[in-house]
Coordinates of C-alpha atoms in Angstrom, one line a residue:
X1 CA 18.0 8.6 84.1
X2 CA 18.8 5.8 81.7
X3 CA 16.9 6.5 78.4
X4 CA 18.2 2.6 77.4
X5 CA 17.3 0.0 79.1
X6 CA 17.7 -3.8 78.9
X7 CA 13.5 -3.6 78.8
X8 CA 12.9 -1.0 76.7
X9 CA 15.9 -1.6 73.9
X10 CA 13.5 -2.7 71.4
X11 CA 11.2 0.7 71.5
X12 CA 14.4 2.5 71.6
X13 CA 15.4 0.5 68.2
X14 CA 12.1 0.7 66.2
X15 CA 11.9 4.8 67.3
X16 CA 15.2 5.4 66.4
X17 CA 14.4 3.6 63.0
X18 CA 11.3 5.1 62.6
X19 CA 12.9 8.7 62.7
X20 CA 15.6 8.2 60.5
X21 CA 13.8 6.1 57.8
X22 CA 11.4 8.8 57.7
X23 CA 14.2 11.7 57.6
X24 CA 15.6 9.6 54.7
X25 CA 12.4 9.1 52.3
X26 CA 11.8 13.0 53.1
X27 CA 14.8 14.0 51.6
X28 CA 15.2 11.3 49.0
X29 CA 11.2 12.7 47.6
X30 CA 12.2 16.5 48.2
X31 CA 15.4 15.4 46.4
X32 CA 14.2 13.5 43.8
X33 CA 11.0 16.2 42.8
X34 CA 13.8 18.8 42.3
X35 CA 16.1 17.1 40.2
X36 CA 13.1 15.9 37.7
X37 CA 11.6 19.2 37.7
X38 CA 14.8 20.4 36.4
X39 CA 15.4 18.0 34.1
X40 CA 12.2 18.5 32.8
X41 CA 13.0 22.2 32.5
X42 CA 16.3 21.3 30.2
X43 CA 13.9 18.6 28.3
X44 CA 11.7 21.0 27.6
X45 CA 14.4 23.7 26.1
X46 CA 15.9 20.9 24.1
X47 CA 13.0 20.0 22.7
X48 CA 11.6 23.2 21.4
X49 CA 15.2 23.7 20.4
X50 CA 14.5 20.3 18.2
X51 CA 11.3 21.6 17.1
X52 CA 12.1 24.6 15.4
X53 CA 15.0 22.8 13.6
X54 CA 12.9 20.4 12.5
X55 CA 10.4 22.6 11.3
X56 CA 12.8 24.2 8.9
X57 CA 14.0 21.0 7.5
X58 CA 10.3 20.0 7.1
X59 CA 10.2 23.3 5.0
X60 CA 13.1 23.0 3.4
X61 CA 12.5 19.7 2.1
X62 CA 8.8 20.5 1.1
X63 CA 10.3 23.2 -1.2
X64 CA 13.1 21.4 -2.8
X65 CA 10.1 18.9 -3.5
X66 CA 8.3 21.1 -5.6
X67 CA 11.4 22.3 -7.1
X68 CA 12.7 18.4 -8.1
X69 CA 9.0 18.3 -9.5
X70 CA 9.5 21.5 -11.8
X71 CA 12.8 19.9 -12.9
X72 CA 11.5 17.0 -14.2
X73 CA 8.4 18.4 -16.1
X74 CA 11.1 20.8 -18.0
X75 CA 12.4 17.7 -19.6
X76 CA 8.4 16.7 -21.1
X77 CA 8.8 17.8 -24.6
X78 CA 4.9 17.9 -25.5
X79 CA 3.7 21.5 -23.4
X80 CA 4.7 24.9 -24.0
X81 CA 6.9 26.9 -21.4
X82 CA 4.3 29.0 -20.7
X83 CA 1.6 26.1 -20.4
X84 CA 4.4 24.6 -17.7
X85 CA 4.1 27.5 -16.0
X86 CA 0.6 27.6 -15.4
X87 CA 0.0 24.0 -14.6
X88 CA 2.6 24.8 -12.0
X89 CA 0.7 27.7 -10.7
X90 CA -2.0 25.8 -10.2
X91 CA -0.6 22.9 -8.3
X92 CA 1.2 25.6 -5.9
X93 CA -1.8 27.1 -5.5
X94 CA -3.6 24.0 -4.2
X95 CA -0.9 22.3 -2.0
X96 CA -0.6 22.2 1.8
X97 CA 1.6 19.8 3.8
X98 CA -1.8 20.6 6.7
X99 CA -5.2 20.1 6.6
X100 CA -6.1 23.9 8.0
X101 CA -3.7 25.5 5.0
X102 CA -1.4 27.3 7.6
X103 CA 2.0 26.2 5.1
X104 CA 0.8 27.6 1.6
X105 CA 3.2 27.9 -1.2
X106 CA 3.8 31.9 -2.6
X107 CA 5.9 32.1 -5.5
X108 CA 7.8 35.8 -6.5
X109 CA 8.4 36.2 -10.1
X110 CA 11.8 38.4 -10.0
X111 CA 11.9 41.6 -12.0
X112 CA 15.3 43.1 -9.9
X113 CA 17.2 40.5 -8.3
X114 CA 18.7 43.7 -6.6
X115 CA 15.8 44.6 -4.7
X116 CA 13.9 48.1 -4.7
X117 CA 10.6 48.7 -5.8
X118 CA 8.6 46.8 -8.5
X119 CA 11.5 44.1 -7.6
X120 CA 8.6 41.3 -8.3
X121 CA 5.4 40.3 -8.6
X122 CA 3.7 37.5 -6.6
X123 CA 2.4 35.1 -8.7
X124 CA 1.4 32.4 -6.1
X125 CA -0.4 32.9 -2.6
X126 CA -3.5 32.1 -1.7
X127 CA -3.7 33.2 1.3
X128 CA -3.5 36.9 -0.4
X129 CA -5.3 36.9 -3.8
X130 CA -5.3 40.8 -3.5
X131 CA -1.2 41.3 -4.0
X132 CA -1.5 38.6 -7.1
X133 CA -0.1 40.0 -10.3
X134 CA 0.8 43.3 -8.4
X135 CA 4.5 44.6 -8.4
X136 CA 6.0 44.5 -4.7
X137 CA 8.6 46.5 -2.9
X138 CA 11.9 45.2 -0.8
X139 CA 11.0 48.3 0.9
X140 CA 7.9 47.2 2.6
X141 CA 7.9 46.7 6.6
X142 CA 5.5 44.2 8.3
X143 CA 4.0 45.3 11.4
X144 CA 7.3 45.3 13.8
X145 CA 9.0 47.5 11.1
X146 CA 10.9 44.6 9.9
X147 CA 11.7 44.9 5.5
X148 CA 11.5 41.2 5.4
X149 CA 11.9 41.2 1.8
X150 CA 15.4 43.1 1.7
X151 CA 16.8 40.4 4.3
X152 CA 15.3 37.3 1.9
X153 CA 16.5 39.1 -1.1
X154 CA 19.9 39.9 0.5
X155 CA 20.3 35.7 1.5
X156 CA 18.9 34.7 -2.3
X157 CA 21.4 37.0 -4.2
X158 CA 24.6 35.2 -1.4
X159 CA 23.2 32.2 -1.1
X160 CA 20.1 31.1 -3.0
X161 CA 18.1 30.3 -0.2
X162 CA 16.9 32.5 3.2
X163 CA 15.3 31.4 6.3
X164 CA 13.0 34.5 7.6
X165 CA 10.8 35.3 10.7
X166 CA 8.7 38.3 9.9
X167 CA 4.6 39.4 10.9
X168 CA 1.8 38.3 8.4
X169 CA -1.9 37.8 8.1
X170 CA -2.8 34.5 9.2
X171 CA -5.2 32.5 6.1
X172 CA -8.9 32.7 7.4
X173 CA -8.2 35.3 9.7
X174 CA -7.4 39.5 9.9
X175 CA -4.8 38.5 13.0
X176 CA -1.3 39.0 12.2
X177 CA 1.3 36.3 13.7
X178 CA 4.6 35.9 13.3
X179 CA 5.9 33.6 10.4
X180 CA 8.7 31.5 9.9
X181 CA 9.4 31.1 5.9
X182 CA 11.8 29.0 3.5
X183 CA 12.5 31.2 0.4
X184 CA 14.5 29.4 -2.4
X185 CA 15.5 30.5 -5.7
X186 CA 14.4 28.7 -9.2
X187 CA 16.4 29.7 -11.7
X188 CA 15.3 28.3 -14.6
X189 CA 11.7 30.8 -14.4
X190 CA 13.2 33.0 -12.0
X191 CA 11.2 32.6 -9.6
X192 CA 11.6 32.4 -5.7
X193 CA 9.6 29.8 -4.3
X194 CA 8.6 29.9 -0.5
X195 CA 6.5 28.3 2.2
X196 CA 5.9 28.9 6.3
X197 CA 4.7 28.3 9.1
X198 CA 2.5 30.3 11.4
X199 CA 5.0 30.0 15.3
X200 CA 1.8 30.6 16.8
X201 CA 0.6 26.7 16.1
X202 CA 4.6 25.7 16.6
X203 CA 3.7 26.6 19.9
X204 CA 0.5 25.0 20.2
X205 CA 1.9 21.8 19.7
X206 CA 5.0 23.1 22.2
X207 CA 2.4 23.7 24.9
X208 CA 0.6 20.5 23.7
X209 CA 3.9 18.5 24.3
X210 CA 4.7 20.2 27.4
X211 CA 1.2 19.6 29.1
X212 CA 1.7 16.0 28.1
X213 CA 5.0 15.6 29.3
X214 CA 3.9 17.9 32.9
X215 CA 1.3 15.4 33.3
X216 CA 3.6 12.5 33.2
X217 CA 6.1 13.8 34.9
X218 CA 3.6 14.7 38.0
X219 CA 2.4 11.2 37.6
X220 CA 5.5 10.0 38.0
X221 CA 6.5 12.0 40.4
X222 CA 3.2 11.3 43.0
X223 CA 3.8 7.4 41.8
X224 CA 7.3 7.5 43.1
X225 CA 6.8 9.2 46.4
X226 CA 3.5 6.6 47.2
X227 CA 5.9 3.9 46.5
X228 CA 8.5 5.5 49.0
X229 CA 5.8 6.1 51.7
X230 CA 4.7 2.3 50.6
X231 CA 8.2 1.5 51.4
X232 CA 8.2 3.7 54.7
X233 CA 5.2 1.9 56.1
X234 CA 6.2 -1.6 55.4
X235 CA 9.7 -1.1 56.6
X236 CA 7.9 0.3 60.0
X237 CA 5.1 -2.5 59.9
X238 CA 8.0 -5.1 59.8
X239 CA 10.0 -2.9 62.4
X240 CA 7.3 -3.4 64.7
X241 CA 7.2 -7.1 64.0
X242 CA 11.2 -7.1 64.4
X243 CA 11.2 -5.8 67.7
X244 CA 7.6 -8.0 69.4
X245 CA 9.7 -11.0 68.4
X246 CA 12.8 -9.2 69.6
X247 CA 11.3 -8.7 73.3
X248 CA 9.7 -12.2 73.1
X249 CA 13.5 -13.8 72.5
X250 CA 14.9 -11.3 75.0
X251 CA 12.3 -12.8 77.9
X252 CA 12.0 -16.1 76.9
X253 CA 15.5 -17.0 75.5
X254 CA 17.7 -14.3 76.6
X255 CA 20.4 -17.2 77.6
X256 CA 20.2 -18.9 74.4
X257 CA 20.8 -15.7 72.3
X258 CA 24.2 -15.3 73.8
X259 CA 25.6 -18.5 72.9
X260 CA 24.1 -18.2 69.5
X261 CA 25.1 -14.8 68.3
X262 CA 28.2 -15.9 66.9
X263 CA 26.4 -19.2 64.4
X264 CA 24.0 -16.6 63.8
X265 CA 26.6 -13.9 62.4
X266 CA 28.0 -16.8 60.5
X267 CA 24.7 -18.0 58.9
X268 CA 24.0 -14.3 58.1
X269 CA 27.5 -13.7 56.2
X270 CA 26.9 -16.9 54.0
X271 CA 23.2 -15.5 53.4
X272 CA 24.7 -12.3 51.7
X273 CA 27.1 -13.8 49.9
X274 CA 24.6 -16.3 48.5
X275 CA 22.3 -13.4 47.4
X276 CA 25.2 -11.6 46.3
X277 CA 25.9 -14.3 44.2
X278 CA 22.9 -15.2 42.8
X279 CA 22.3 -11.6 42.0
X280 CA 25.7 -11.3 40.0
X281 CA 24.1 -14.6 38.1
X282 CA 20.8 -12.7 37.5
X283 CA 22.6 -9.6 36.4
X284 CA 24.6 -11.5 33.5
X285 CA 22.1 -13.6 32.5
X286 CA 20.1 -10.7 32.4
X287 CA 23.0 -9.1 30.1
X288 CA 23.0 -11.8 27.9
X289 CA 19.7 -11.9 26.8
X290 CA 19.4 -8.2 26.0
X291 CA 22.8 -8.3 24.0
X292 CA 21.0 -11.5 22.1
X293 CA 17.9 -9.4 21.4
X294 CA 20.1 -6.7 20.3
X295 CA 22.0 -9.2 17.9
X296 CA 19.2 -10.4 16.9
X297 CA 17.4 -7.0 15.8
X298 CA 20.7 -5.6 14.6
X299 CA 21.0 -8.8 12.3
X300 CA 17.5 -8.8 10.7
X301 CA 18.0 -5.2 10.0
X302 CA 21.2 -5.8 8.2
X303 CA 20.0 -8.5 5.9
X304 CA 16.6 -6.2 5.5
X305 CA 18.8 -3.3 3.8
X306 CA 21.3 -5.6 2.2
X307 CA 18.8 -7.4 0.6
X308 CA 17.6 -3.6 -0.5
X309 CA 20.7 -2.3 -1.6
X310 CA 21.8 -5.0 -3.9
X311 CA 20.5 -4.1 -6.5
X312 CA 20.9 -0.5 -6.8
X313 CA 24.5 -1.3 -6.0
X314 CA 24.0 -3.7 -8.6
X315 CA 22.8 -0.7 -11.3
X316 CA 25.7 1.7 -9.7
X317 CA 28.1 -0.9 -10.6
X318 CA 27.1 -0.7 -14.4
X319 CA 26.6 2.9 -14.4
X320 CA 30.0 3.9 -13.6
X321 CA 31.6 0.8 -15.8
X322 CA 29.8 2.4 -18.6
X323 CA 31.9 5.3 -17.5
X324 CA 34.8 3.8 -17.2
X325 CA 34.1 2.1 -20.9
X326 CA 33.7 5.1 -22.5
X327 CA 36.2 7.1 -20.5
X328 CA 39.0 4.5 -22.5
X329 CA 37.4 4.6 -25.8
X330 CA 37.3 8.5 -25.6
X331 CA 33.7 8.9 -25.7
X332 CA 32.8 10.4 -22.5
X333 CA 31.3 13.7 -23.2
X334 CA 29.7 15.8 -21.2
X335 CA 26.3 15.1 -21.9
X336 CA 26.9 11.2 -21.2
X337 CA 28.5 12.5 -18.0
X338 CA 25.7 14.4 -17.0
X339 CA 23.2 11.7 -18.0
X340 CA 25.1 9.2 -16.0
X341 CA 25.7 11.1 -13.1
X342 CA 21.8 11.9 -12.6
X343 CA 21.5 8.0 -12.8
X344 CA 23.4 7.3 -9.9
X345 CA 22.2 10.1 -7.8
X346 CA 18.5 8.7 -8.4
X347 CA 20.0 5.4 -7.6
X348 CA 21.4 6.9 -4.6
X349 CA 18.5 8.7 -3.2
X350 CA 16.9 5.5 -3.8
X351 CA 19.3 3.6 -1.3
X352 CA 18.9 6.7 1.2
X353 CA 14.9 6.5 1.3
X354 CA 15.5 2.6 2.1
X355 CA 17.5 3.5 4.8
X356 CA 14.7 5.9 5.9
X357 CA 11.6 3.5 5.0
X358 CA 13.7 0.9 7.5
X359 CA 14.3 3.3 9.9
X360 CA 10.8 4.4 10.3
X361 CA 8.9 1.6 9.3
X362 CA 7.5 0.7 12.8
X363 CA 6.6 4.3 13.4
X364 CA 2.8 4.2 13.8
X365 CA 2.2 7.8 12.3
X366 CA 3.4 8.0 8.6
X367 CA 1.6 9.9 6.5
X368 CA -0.3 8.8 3.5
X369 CA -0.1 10.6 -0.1
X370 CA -2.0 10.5 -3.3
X371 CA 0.0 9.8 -6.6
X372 CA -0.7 8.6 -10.2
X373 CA 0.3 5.0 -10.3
X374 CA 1.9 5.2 -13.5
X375 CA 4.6 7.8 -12.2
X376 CA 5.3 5.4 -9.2
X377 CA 6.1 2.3 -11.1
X378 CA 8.3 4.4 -13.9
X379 CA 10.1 5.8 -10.9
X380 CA 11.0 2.1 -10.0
X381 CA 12.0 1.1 -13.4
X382 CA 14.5 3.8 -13.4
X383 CA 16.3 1.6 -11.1
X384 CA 15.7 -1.2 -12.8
X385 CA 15.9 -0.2 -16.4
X386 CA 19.7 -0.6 -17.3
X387 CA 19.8 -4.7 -15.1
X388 CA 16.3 -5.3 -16.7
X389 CA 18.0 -3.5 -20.4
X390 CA 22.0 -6.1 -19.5
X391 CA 19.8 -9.1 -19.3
X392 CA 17.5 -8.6 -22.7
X393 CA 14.2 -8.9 -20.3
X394 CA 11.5 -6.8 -22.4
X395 CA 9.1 -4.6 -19.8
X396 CA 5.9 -4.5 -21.0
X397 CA 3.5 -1.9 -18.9
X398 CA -0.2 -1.0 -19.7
X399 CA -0.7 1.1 -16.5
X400 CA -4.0 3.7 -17.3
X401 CA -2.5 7.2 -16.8
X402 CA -5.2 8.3 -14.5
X403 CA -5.4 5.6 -11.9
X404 CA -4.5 7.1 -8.5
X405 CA -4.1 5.8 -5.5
X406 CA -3.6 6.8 -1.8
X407 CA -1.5 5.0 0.4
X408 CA 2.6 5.4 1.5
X409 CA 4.6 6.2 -2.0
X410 CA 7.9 4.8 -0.9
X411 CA 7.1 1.7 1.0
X412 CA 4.6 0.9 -2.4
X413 CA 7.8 1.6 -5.0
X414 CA 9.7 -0.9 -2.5
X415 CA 7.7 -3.5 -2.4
X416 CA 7.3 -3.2 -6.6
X417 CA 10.8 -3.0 -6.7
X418 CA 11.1 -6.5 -4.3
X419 CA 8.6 -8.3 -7.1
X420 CA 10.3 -7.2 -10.2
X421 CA 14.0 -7.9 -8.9
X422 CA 12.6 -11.6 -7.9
X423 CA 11.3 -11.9 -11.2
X424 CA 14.2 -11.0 -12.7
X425 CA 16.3 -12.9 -11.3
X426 CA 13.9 -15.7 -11.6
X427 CA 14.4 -15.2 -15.8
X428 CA 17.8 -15.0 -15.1
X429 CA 18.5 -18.0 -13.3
X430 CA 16.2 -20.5 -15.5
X431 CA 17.7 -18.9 -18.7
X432 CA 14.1 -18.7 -20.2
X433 CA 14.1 -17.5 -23.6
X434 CA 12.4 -14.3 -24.6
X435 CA 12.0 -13.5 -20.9
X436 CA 9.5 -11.1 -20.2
X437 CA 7.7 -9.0 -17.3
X438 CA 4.2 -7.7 -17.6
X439 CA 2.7 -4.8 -15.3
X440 CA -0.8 -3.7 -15.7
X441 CA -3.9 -2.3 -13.2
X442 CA -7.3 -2.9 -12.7
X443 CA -9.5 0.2 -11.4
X444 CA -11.9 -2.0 -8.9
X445 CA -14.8 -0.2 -7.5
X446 CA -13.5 -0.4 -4.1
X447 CA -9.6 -1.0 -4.6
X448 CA -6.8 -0.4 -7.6
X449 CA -5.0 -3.7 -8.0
X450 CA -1.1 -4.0 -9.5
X451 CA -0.6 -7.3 -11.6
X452 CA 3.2 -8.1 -12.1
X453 CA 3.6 -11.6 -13.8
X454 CA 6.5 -13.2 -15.5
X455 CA 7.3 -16.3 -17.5
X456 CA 9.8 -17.5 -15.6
X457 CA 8.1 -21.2 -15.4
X458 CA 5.9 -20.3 -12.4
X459 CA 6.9 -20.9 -8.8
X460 CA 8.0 -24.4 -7.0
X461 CA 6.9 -23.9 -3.3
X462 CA 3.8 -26.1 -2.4
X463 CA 1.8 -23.8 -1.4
X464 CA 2.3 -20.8 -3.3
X465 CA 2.3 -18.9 -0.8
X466 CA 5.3 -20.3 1.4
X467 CA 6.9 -17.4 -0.8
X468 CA 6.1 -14.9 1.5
X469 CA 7.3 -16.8 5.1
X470 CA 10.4 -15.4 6.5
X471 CA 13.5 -16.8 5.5
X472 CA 12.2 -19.5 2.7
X473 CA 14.0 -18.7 -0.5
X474 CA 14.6 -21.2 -3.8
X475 CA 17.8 -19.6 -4.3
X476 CA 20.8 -20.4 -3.1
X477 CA 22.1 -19.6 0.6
X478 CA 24.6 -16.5 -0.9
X479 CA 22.0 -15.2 -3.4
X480 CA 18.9 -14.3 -1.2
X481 CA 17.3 -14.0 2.1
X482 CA 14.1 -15.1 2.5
X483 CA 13.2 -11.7 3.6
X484 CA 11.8 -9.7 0.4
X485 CA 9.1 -11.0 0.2
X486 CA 7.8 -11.5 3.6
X487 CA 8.7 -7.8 4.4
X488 CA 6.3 -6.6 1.6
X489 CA 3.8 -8.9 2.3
X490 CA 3.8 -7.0 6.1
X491 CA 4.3 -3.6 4.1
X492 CA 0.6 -4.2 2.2
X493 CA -1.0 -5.8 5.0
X494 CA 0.2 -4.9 7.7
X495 CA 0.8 -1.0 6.5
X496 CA -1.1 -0.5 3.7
X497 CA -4.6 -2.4 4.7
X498 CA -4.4 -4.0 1.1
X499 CA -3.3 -7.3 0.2
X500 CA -0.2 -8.8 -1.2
X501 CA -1.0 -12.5 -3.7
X502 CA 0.4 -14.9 -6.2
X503 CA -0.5 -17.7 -8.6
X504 CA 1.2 -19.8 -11.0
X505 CA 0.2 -19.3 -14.8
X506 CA 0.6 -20.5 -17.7
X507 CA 4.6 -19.9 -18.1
X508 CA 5.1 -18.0 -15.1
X509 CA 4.0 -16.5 -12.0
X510 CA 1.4 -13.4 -11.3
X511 CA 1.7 -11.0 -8.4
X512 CA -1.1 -9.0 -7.6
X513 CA -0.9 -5.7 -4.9
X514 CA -4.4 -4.8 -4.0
X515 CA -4.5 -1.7 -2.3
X516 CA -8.1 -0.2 -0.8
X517 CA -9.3 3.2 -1.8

């Protein structure tokens, strides 16, 4: 028996196409749920991998903070060593990078740096008030037997610094959980300065991540295989159609379809090579644009962080021909060296945080920070001081010691930095006599406003405020941007919830930063 017939061709067809479609989008799912559950699996290893680095940077970096903080109060010449040390006690005792306390500073005070028992005291933890002010032993074991404080001690007295896992009472809690601590020594007091975290909430937020990322994945993954049944059931909806209209030719004009086949193969090749075509177009122009975007972003960027950087290259540049000037004269000693060379590495970590503050400055979750405004805007003029110093512009700030603020430290000392530069070069460029810039505050009830103001003849720009649109400069083409101004107006805005104005006064131009408490 003939299973194909001239009457039954088109059932044959649409069965046949039925079967192996359907074959096809079965394996293609099974396929396809395998290979993402194993790249999820390698995802997942490479992100807790991550993690835990990051983690320890995080630490790292919160430790050499407080140690860059305890090197520059040893330079204040009005408090005692020992009054130093107690502030400093303090403040460790009341810092936490988390809101539940789980990262704590604990400070040892060295008595042996070659271990043993009564090798320190603890003079910071306040997770343990009990062990303050009482000698400790290297030869202690937490509760896996491990002497945690021989292997730290070991890394400090080799390298200075130690990265230990160990078991320890959790803060607000008897349980014991294993920690992951940064130990660094200070020194100057000599003094080891630590802080951890608990891996018990490293893996919370692990699990957190990987229920998230599960739950995405398996919506993914149901998404694709409805759109593949989708697929399934319209190809065998327009199968069906295919082969009514294929019996009704058959019957009606099975003479005609003969003499036809061969304009009809024809038509069909020029059809594909048309779509081919016009899918080769689509594809470049496609191309195009994202390589313009790309340009475009990549260019903005570029001029963002040049604008930046020229003027800390600007203050490297007279830093190290002040070397070079005393260098032929003779003169360089060490001191001058040393003084120098700490000017350019603030100047540099200056340039690096601008790289950073670029980099994440469309990153929804930044964290804010309180800090004395005072200490912010000397920080700035560090930069500034030695232009501000070539140019004979006298600073004049009346900034009230204990107005604080809270809001984003680094994105605030840029845009002060993008005011004063402007203003300097605005004194520079009229060649006003006895040029000047002003910086005071104003402690609002509801905000802390920033007045910078100059008398540099006040501003042209009808309005005033065409200052801060992007790309409208009064200086020439090679000497600015456009984009200084109109980045920090975004940065308090847009960032900060504050406000950024100006006004013309009576020889100059006054900038004021309003940011809300």
């Amino acid at each position: 028996m003939q299973l194909i017939t001239e009457k039954n061709i088109s059932k044959m067809i649409i069965y046949i196409f039925i079967i192996i479609m359907s074959s096809m989008i079965f394996m293609i799912s099974y396929f396809y749920v395998q290979n993402t559950n194993n790249n999820f699996e390698k995802e997942m290893q490479k992100y807790i991998h991550e993690y835990y680095n990051n983690q320890k940077a995080i630490l790292k970096k919160e430790v050499d903070t407080v140690i860059d903080i305890l090197n520059y109060n040893l330079t204040k010449e009005d408090i005692t060593q020992h009054e130093l040390k107690e502030d400093t006690i303090r403040l460790l005792n009341n810092i936490s990078f988390q809101a539940k306390k789980s990262d704590y500073f604990f400070v040892y005070d060295i008595k042996k740096m070659q271990g043993g028992d009564d090798f320190a005291t603890l003079v910071v933890n306040p997770n343990r008030p009990d062990l303050l002010g009482k000698p400790l032993s290297t030869h202690y074991k937490d509760q896996n037997g491990k002497k945690f404080r021989e292997d730290f001690m070991k890394d400090i007295r080799e390298k200075g610094e130690s990265f230990s896992l160990y078991a320890y009472k959790k803060p607000n809690s008897n349980e014991v959980k294993q920690k992951l601590s940064f130990f660094k020594y200070y020194k100057q007091w000599n003094w080891v300065i630590s802080i951890g975290v608990y891996t018990d909430d490293i893996e919370k937020q692990i699990a957190l991540k990987k229920d998230i990322l599960k739950q995405r994945v398996k919506k993914q993954v149901i998404q694709n295989i409805l759109l593949f049944l989708l697929f399934l059931t319209i190809a065998i909806v327009i199968s069906i159609l295919i082969s009514e209209k294929i019996d009704d030719v058959l019957q009606n004009y099975q003479a005609k379809v003969k003499a036809k086949s061969d304009e009809l193969m024809q038509l069909n090749e020029n059809l594909e090579k048309r779509v081919s075509l016009e899918i080769e177009k689509n594809r470049e122009q496609e191309q195009l644009l994202v390589q313009k975007s790309r340009f475009i972003a990549l260019g903005e960027m570029i001029s963002n962080i040049a604008h930046q950087w020229r003027q800390p290259l600007s203050e490297l540049s007279s830093i190290f021909m002040f070397i070079k000037f005393k260098y032929n004269l003779n003169a360089l000693d060490s001191s001058t060296m040393e003084e120098k060379s700490k000017e350019a590495e603030r100047v540099l970590e200056y340039m690096s945080h601008t790289i950073d503050d670029f980099r994440n400055f469309f990153m929804p979750k930044k964290d804010k920070e309180k800090f004395y405004l005072n200490q912010a805007i000397e920080s700035v003029m560090t930069i500034l001081s030695s232009a501000l110093k070539n140019n004979f512009i006298k600073i004049d700030i009346e900034i009230n010691k204990n107005i604080e603020v809270d809001t984003y430290l680094n994105e605030f000392e840029q845009v002060v930095l993008n005011i004063i530069s402007n203003a300097k070069d605005v004194l520079i460029i009229n060649q006003v006599e006895n040029p000047f810039i002003k910086i005071y505050a104003k402690d609002n009830e509801e905000s802390v406003s920033l007045f910078i103001e100059d008398n540099g003849n006040g501003i042209e720009a009808t309005p005033v405020d065409k200052i801060f649109e992007p790309y409208f400069t009064t200086k020439n083409d090679s000497d600015g941007t456009g984009i200084g101004l109109y980045m920090s107006k975004i940065i308090v805005e847009k960032n900060m919830k504050g406000q950024l104005k100006v006004e013309n006064i009576h020889k100059g131009a006054r900038f004021e930063i309003v940011i809300p408490k």
